[in-house]
Coordinates of C-alpha atoms in Angstrom, one line a residue:
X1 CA 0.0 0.0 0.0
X2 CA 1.2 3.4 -0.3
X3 CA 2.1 5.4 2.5
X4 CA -0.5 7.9 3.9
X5 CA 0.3 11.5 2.6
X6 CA 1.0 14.1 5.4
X7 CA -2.5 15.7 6.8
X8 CA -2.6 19.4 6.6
X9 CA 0.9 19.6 7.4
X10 CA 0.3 23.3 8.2
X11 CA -2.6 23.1 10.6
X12 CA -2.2 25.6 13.7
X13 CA -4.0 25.8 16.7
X14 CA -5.4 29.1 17.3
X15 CA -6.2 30.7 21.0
X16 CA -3.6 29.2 22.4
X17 CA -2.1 30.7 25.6
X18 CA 1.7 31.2 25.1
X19 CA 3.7 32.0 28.5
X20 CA 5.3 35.3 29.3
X21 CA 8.5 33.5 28.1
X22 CA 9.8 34.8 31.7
X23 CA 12.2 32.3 33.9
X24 CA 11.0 32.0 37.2
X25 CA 13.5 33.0 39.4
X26 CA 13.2 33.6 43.0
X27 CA 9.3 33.7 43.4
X28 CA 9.4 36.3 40.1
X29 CA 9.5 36.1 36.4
X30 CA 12.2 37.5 35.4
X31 CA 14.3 38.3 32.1
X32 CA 16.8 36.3 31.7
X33 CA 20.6 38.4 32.0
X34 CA 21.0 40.9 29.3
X35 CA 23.6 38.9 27.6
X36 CA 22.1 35.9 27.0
X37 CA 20.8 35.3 23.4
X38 CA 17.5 34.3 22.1
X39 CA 16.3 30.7 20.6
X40 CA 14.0 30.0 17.9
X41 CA 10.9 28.0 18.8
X42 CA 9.8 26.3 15.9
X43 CA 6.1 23.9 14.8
X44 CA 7.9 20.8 14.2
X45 CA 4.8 19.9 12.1
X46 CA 5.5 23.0 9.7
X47 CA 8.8 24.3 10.2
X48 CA 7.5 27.8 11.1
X49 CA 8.7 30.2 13.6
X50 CA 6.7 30.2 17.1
X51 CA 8.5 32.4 19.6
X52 CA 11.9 32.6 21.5
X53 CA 13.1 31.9 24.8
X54 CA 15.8 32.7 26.6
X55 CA 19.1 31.2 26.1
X56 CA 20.4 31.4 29.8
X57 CA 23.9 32.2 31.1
X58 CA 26.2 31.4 33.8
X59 CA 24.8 33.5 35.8
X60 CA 21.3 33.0 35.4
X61 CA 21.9 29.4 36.6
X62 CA 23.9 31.0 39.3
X63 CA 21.0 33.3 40.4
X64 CA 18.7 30.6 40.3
X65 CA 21.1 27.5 42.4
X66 CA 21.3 30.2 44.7
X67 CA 17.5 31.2 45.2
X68 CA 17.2 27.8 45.9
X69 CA 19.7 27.8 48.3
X70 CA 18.6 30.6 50.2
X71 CA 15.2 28.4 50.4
X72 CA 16.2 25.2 51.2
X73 CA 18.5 26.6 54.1
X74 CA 15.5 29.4 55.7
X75 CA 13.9 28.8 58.8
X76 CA 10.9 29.1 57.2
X77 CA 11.5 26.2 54.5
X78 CA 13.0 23.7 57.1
X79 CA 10.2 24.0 59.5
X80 CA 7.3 23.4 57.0
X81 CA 5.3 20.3 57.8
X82 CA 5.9 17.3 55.4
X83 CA 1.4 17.4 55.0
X84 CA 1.8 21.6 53.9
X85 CA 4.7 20.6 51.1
X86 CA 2.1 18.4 50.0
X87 CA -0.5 21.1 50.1
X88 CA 1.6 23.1 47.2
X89 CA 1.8 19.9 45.2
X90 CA -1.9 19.1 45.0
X91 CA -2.4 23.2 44.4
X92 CA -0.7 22.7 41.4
X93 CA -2.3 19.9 40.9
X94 CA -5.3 21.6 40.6
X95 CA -4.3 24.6 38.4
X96 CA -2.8 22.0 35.7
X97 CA -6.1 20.7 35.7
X98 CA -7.7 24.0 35.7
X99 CA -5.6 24.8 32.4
X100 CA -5.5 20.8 30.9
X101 CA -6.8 22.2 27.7
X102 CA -4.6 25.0 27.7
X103 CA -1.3 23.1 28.2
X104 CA -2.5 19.8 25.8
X105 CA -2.3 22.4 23.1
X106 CA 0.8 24.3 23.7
X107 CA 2.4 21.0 24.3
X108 CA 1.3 20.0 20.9
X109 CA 2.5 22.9 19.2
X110 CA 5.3 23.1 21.2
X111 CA 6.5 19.2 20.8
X112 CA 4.7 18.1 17.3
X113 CA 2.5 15.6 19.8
X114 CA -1.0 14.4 18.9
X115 CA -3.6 16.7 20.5
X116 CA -5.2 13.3 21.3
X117 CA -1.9 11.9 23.1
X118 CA -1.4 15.4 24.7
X119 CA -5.0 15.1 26.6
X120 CA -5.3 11.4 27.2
X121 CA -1.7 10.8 28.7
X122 CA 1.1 14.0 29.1
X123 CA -1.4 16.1 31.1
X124 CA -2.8 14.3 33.1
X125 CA 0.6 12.2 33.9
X126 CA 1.4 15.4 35.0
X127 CA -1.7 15.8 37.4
X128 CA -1.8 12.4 38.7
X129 CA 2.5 12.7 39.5
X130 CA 1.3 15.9 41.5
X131 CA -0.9 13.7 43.9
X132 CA 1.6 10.8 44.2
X133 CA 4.2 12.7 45.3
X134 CA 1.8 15.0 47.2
X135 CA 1.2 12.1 49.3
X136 CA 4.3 10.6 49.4
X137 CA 5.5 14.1 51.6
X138 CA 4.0 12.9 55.1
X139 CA 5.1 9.1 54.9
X140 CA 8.6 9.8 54.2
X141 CA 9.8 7.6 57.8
X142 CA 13.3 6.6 58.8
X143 CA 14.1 3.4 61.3
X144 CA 15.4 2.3 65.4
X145 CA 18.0 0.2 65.1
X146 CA 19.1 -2.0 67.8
X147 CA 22.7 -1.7 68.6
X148 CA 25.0 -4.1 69.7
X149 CA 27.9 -1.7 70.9
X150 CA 31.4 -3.3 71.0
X151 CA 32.3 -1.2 74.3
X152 CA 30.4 -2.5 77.7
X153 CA 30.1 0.2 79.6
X154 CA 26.8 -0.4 81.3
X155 CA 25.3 2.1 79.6
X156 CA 22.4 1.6 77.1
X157 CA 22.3 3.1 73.6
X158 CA 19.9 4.0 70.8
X159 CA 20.2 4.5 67.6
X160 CA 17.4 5.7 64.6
X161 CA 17.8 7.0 60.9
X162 CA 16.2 10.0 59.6
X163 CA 15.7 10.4 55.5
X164 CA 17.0 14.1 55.3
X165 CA 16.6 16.0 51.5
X166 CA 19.6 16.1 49.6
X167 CA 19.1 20.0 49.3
X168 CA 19.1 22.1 45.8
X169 CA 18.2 19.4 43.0
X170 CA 18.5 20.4 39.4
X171 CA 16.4 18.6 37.4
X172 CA 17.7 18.2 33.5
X173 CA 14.4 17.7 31.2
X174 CA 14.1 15.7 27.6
X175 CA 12.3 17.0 24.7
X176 CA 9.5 14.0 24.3
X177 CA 7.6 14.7 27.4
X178 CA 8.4 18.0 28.5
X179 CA 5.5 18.8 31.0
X180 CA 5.6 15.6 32.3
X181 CA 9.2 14.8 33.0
X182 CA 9.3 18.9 34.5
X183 CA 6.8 17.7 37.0
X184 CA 8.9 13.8 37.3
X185 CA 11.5 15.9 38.8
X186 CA 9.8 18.5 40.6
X187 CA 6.8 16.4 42.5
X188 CA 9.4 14.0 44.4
X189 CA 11.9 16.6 45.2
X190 CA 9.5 18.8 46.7
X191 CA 7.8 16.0 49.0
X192 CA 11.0 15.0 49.8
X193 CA 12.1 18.8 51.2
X194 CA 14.7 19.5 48.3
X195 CA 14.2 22.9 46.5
X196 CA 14.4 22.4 42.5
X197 CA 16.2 24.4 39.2
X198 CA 14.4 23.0 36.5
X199 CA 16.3 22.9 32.7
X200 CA 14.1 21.4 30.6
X201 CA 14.9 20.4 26.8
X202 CA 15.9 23.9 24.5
X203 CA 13.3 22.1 22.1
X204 CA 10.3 22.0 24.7
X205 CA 10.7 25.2 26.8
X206 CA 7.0 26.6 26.9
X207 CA 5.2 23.9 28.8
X208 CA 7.2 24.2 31.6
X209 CA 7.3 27.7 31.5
X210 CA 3.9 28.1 31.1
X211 CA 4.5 25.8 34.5
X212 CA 6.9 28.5 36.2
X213 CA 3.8 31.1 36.1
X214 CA 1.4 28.1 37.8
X215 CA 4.0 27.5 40.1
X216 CA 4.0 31.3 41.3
X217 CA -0.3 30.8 41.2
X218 CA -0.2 27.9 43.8
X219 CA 1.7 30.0 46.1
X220 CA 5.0 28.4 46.6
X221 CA 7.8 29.8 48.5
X222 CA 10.2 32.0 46.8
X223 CA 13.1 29.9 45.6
X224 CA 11.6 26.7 45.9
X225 CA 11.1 25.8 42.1
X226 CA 13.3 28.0 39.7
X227 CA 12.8 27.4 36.2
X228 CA 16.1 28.5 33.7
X229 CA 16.1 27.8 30.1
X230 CA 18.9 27.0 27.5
X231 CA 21.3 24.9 25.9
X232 CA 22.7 22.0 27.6
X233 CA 26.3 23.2 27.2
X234 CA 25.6 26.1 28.8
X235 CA 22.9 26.3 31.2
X236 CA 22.7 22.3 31.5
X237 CA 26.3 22.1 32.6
X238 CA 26.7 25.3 34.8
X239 CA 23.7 23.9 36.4
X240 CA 25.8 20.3 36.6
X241 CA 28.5 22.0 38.0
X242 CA 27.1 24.2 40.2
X243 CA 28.8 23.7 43.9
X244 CA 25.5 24.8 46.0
X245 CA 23.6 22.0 43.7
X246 CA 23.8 18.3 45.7
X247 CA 22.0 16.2 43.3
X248 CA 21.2 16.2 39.5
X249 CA 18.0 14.0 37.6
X250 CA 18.5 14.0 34.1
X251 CA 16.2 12.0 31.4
X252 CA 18.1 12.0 28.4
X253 CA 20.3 10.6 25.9
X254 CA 23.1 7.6 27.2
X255 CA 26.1 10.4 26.0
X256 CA 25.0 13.8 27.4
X257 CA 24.3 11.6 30.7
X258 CA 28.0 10.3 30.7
X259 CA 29.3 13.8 30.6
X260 CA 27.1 14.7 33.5
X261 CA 28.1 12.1 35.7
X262 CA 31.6 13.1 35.0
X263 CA 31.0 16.4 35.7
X264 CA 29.5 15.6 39.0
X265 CA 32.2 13.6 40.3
X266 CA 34.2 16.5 41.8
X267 CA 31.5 17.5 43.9
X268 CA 30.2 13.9 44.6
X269 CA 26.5 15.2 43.7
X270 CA 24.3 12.7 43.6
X271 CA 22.6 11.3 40.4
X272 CA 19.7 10.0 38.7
X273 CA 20.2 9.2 35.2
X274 CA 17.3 7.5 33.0
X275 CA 18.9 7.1 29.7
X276 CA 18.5 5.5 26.5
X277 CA 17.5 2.1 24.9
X278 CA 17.3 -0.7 22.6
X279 CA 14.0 -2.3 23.9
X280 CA 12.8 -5.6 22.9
X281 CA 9.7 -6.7 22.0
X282 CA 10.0 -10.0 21.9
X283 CA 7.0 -12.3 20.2
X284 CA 7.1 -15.8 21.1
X285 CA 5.0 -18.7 18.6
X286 CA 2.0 -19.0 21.0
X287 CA 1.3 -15.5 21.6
X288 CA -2.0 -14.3 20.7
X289 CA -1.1 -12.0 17.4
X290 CA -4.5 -10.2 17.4
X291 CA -3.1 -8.6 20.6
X292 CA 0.8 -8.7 19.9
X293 CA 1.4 -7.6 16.3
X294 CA -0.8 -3.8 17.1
X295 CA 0.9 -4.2 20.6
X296 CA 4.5 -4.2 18.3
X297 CA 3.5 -1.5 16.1
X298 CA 2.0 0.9 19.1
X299 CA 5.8 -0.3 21.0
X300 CA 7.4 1.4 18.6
X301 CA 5.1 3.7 16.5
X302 CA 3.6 5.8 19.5
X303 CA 5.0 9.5 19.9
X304 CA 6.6 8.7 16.7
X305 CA 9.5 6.3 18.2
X306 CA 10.5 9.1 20.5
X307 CA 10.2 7.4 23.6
X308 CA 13.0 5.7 25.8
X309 CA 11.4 2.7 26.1
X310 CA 10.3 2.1 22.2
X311 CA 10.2 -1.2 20.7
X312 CA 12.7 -0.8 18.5
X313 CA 14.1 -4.4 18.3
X314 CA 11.3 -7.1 17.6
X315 CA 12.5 -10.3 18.1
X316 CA 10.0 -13.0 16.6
X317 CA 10.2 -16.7 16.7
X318 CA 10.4 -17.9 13.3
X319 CA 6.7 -19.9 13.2
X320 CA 5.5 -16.6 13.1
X321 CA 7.8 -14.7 11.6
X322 CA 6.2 -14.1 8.5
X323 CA 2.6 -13.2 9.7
X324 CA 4.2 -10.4 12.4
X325 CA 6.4 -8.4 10.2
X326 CA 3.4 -9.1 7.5
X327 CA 0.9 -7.3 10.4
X328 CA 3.2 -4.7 11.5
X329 CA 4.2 -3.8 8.1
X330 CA 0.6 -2.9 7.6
X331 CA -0.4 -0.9 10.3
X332 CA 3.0 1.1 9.1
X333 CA 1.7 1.8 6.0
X334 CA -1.9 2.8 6.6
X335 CA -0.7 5.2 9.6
X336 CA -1.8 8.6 8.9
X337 CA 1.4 11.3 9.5
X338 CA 0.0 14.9 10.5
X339 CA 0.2 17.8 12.5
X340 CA -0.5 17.7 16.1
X341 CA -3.9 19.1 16.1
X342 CA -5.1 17.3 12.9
X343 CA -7.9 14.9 14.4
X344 CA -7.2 12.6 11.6
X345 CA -3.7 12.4 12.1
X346 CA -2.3 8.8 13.8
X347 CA 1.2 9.9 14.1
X348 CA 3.5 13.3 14.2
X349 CA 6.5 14.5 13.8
X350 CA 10.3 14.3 14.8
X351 CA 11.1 17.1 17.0
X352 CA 13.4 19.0 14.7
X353 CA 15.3 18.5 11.2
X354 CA 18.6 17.5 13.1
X355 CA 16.6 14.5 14.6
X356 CA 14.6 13.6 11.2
X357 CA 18.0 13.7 9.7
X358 CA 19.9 11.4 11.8
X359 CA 16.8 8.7 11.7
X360 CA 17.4 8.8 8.2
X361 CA 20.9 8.9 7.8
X362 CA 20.7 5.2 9.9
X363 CA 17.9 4.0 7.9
X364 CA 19.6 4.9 4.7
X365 CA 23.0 3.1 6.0
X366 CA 20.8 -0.1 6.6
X367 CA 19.7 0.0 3.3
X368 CA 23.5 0.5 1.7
X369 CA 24.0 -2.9 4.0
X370 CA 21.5 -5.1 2.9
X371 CA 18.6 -4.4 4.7
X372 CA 15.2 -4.3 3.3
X373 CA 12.4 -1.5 4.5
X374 CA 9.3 -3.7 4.4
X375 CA 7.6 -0.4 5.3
X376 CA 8.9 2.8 5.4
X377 CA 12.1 4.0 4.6
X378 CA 12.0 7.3 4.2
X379 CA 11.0 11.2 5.2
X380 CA 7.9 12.4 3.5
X381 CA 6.6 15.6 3.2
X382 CA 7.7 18.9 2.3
X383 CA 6.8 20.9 5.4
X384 CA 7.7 19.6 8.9
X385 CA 10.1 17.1 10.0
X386 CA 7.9 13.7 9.0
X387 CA 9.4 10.2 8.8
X388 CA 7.9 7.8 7.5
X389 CA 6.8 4.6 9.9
X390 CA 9.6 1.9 8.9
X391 CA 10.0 -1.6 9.4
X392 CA 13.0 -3.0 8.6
X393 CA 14.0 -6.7 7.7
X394 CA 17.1 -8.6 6.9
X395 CA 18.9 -6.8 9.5
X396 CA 22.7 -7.5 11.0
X397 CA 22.9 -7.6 14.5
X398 CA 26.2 -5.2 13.8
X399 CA 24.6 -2.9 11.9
X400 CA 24.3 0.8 13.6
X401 CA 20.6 1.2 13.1
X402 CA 20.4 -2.4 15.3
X403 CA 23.3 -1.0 18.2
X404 CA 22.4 2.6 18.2
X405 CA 19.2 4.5 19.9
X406 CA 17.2 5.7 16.8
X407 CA 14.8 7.7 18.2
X408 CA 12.1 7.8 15.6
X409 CA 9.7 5.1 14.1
X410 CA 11.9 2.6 13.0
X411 CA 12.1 -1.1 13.7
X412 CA 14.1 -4.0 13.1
X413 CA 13.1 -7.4 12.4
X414 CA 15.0 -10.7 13.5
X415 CA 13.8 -14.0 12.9
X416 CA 14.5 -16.4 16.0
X417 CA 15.1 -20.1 14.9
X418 CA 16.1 -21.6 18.1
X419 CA 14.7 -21.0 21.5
X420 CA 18.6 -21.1 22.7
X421 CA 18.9 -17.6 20.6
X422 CA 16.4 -15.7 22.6
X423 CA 17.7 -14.7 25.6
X424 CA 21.5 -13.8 24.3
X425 CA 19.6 -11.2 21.3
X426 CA 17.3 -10.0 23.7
X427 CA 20.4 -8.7 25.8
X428 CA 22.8 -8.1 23.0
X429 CA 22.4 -4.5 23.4
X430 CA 24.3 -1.9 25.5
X431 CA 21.5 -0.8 26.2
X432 CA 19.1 -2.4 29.4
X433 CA 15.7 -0.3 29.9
X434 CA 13.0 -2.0 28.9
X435 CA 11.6 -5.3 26.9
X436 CA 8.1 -6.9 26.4
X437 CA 7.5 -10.5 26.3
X438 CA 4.4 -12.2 23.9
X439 CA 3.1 -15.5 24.6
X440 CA -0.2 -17.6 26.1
X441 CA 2.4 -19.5 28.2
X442 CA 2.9 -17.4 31.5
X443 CA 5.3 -20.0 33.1
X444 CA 7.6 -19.4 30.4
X445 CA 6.7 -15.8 30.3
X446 CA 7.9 -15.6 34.1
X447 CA 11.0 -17.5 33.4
X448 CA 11.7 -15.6 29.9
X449 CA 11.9 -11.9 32.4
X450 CA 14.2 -13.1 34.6
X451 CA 16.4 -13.5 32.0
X452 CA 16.2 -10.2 30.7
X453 CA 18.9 -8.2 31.6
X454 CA 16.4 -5.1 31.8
X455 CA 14.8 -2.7 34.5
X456 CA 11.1 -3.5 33.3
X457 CA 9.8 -6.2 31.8
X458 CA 6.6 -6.4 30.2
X459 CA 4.5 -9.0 30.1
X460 CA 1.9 -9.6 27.2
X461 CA 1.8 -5.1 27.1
X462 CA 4.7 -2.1 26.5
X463 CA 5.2 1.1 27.6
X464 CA 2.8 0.6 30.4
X465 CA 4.2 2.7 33.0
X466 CA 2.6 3.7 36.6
X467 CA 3.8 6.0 39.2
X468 CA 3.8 3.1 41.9
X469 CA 6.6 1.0 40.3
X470 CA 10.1 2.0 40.0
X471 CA 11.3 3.0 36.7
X472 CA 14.9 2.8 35.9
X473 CA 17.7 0.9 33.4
X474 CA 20.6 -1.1 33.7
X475 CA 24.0 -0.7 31.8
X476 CA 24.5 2.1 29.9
X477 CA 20.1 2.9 30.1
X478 CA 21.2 4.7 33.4
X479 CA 21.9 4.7 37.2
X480 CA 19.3 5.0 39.7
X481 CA 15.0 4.7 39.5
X482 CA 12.1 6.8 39.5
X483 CA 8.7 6.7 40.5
X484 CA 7.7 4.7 43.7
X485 CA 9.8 5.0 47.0
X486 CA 12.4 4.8 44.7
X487 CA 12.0 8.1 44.5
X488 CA 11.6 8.8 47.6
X489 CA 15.4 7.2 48.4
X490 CA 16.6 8.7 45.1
X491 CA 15.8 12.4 46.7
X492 CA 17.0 11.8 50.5
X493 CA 20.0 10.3 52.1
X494 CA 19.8 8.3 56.0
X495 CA 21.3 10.4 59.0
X496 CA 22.1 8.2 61.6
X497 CA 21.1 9.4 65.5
X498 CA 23.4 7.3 67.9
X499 CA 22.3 8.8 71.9
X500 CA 24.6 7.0 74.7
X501 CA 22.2 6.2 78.0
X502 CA 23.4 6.2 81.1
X503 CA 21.7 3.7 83.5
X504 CA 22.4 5.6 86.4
X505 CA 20.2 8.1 85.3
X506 CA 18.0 5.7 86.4
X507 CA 18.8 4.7 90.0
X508 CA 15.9 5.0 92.3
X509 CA 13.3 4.5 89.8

């Protein structure tokens, strides 16, 4: 079939509020310093300009670390009660929903996002993180431990942990989920008693802008969330090396998180780095592939590929080779590629030319190797940044496009004739975020994820993600988990309290 033309490539949404384009700063919005330059926002559906942001400086990172400082270490920060921390989260809760519509449209615009997807997931992710965390704040609980001291000296002693808050966090955003990730960082820290710099993505600035003038709405303390904008060798790695700053959570790709955890070594910050990956999704012979072959394509088809944990590998036993890549092919072909607020449009754009470029360029090496695009294969369109839903076949396991994070819809094909080949593909891969498992036979199922040298493991579903279970990868997909009381760890550290008794304290009595 031919592939489905691009939908009103140049569709706008109209009414839409933009933000001040003000950092918040301090409990203000604020300019950004007078030498900092401007960057273009641009419709990644079109091409055409939107607005600018700031591109902060130094010292615009340095006057926000320190308003943050100044927060964390006040009187009036440290004594707030865990329940009132969690008061500002579920206000802010209440203003995103207040503005849903609102921000589902300028994240849209902003990102090239469905409308659809906008509404149904990134918004009210957002919300939903807001009341977790909101309700993690009171519960955060530390431990007696009964000591066995080596001295006997008659005396008793006691011992109990505290979880104390790291102190300034800065929190490093991606460009796929910009509201939500903003908020990932921000909910946790702020239950937890950190104060928060937020960086997010110089591709997806507005949402959490937009977020920065909530923020000042729902009455938090001055400092407590700052919000600077920019590149990430600027403002990303004065933020990273920041002395004041005890703690960094990026979400990212596996490179720019090496260089940050470098950078953070002289000051031992603490990190959390969710990075990229090489998912899985692995289709076993018995599976039902009414539920597994959409399940594939939506793996690796949703947000356009631009999601950490995309099906990008799809690993099929060979009784059912044929019939999967047959299905999958076809739901590639019939997708409909348009703007974000086309209602007929099924799938958007990459973020930016640079990205659309770089899917291509590994496609289009593929193809010089002997691959075959059974779907797919190429950009489309002469406005926007649009690639073409591609499924690849007769695919190397050497071959970059099969090592190397693509970031866009494109997936490769490997037929598995022995069951002994399964678990040693799944895990050849530097990579170790996610995978997804298809089959009717659970036992094996069971057996299959322990295996799997990944931080989730789906079973029979992908990408299904919830706030109560920790999310994290292994090798170079990252250090550290969010969501859960992961989090909760991931944004505190134990104190240990050791008190010496005397037992003549007690005579008399």
């Amino acid at each position: 079939m031919k592939q489905a033309s691009v939908l009103n490539p140049d569709l706008t949404m109209s009414e839409i509020r933009m933000p001040e384009g003000l950092l918040l700063l301090d409990g203000k919005l604020s300019g950004a310093s007078p030498s900092a330059r401007r960057i273009d926002v641009l419709n990644p559906a079109t091409g055409e300009f939107i607005t600018t942001i700031p591109a902060c400086t130094a010292a615009d990172v340095d006057h926000a670390v320190m308003a943050a400082h100044r927060c964390f270490e006040s009187q009036a920060w440290q004594s707030m009660r865990p329940l009132d921390r969690g008061r500002l989260l579920e206000r802010l809760a209440l203003l995103i929903e207040e503005h849903a519509e609102e921000l589902a449209q300028l994240e849209s615009l902003d990102s090239g996002k469905l409308l659809s997807v906008t509404r149904m997931i990134d918004i009210p992710f957002a919300i939903e993180a807001l009341r977790y965390f909101a309700g993690w704040s009171s519960k955060i609980s530390g431990e007696y431990i009964a000591l066995s001291p080596l001295v006997q000296d008659g005396a008793s002693y006691r011992a109990y942990t505290e979880r104390k808050p790291m102190g300034v966090v800065g929190g490093i955003t991606p460009w796929n989920f910009p509201l939500g990730q903003a908020i990932q960082k921000l909910a946790p820290a702020i239950a937890c008693g950190c104060t928060v710099v937020l960086k997010p993505s110089e591709e997806t600035s507005l949402t959490t802008l937009r977020l920065g003038e909530l923020i000042l709405e729902a009455g938090f303390p001055a400092g407590a969330v700052n919000i600077v904008t920019g590149y990430g060798h600027d403002a990303g790695a004065a933020l990273v090396e920041h002395p004041l700053v005890r703690k960094i959570s990026f979400t990212g790709s596996t490179a720019t998180g090496q260089r940050i955890w470098a950078a953070a070594a002289p000051t031992m910050k603490r990190v959390t780095l969710e990075l990229g990956g090489k998912s899985p999704t692995i289709i076993l012979a018995d599976a039902d592939l009414t539920r597994a072959v959409p399940g594939a394509a939506a793996a690796i088809f949703s947000n356009s590929g631009q999601i950490c944990t995309a099906g990008s590998r799809l690993l099929i036993e060979a009784a059912v080779y044929e019939e999967v890549i047959a299905g999958v092919a076809d739901i590639a072909r019939t997708l409909k590629l348009g703007a974000g607020a086309d209602p007929q449009a099924q799938i958007g754009p990459l973020i930016s030319a640079r990205q659309r470029d770089r899917v291509a360029g590994l496609v289009r090496s593929s193809l010089d190797e002997g691959a075959v695009a059974l779907a797919g294969g190429d950009m489309i369109g002469e406005a926007g940044w649009f690639y073409q839903p591609t499924v690849l076949t007769e695919v190397s396991r050497e071959m970059p496009v099969m090592r190397e994070e693509v970031f866009g819809p494109v997936v490769c094909a490997l037929r598995i004739e022995e069951p002994s080949q399964l678990v040693d593909l799944a895990n050849d891969t530097p990579y170790g975020l996610a995978a997804s498992i298809w089959t009717r036979d659970l036992e094996r199922a069971h057996l299959l994820a322990d295996r799997i040298d990944a931080g989730t493991v789906w079973l029979n579903t992908h990408n299904v993600l919830d706030l109560a279970v920790p999310f994290g990868g292994r090798k170079l997909s990252g250090v550290g988990r969010e969501f859960g009381s992961e989090a909760i760890q991931a944004y505190t550290e134990p104190k240990a309290v050791c008190m010496r008794l005397d037992r003549g304290a007690m005579v008399g009595y």
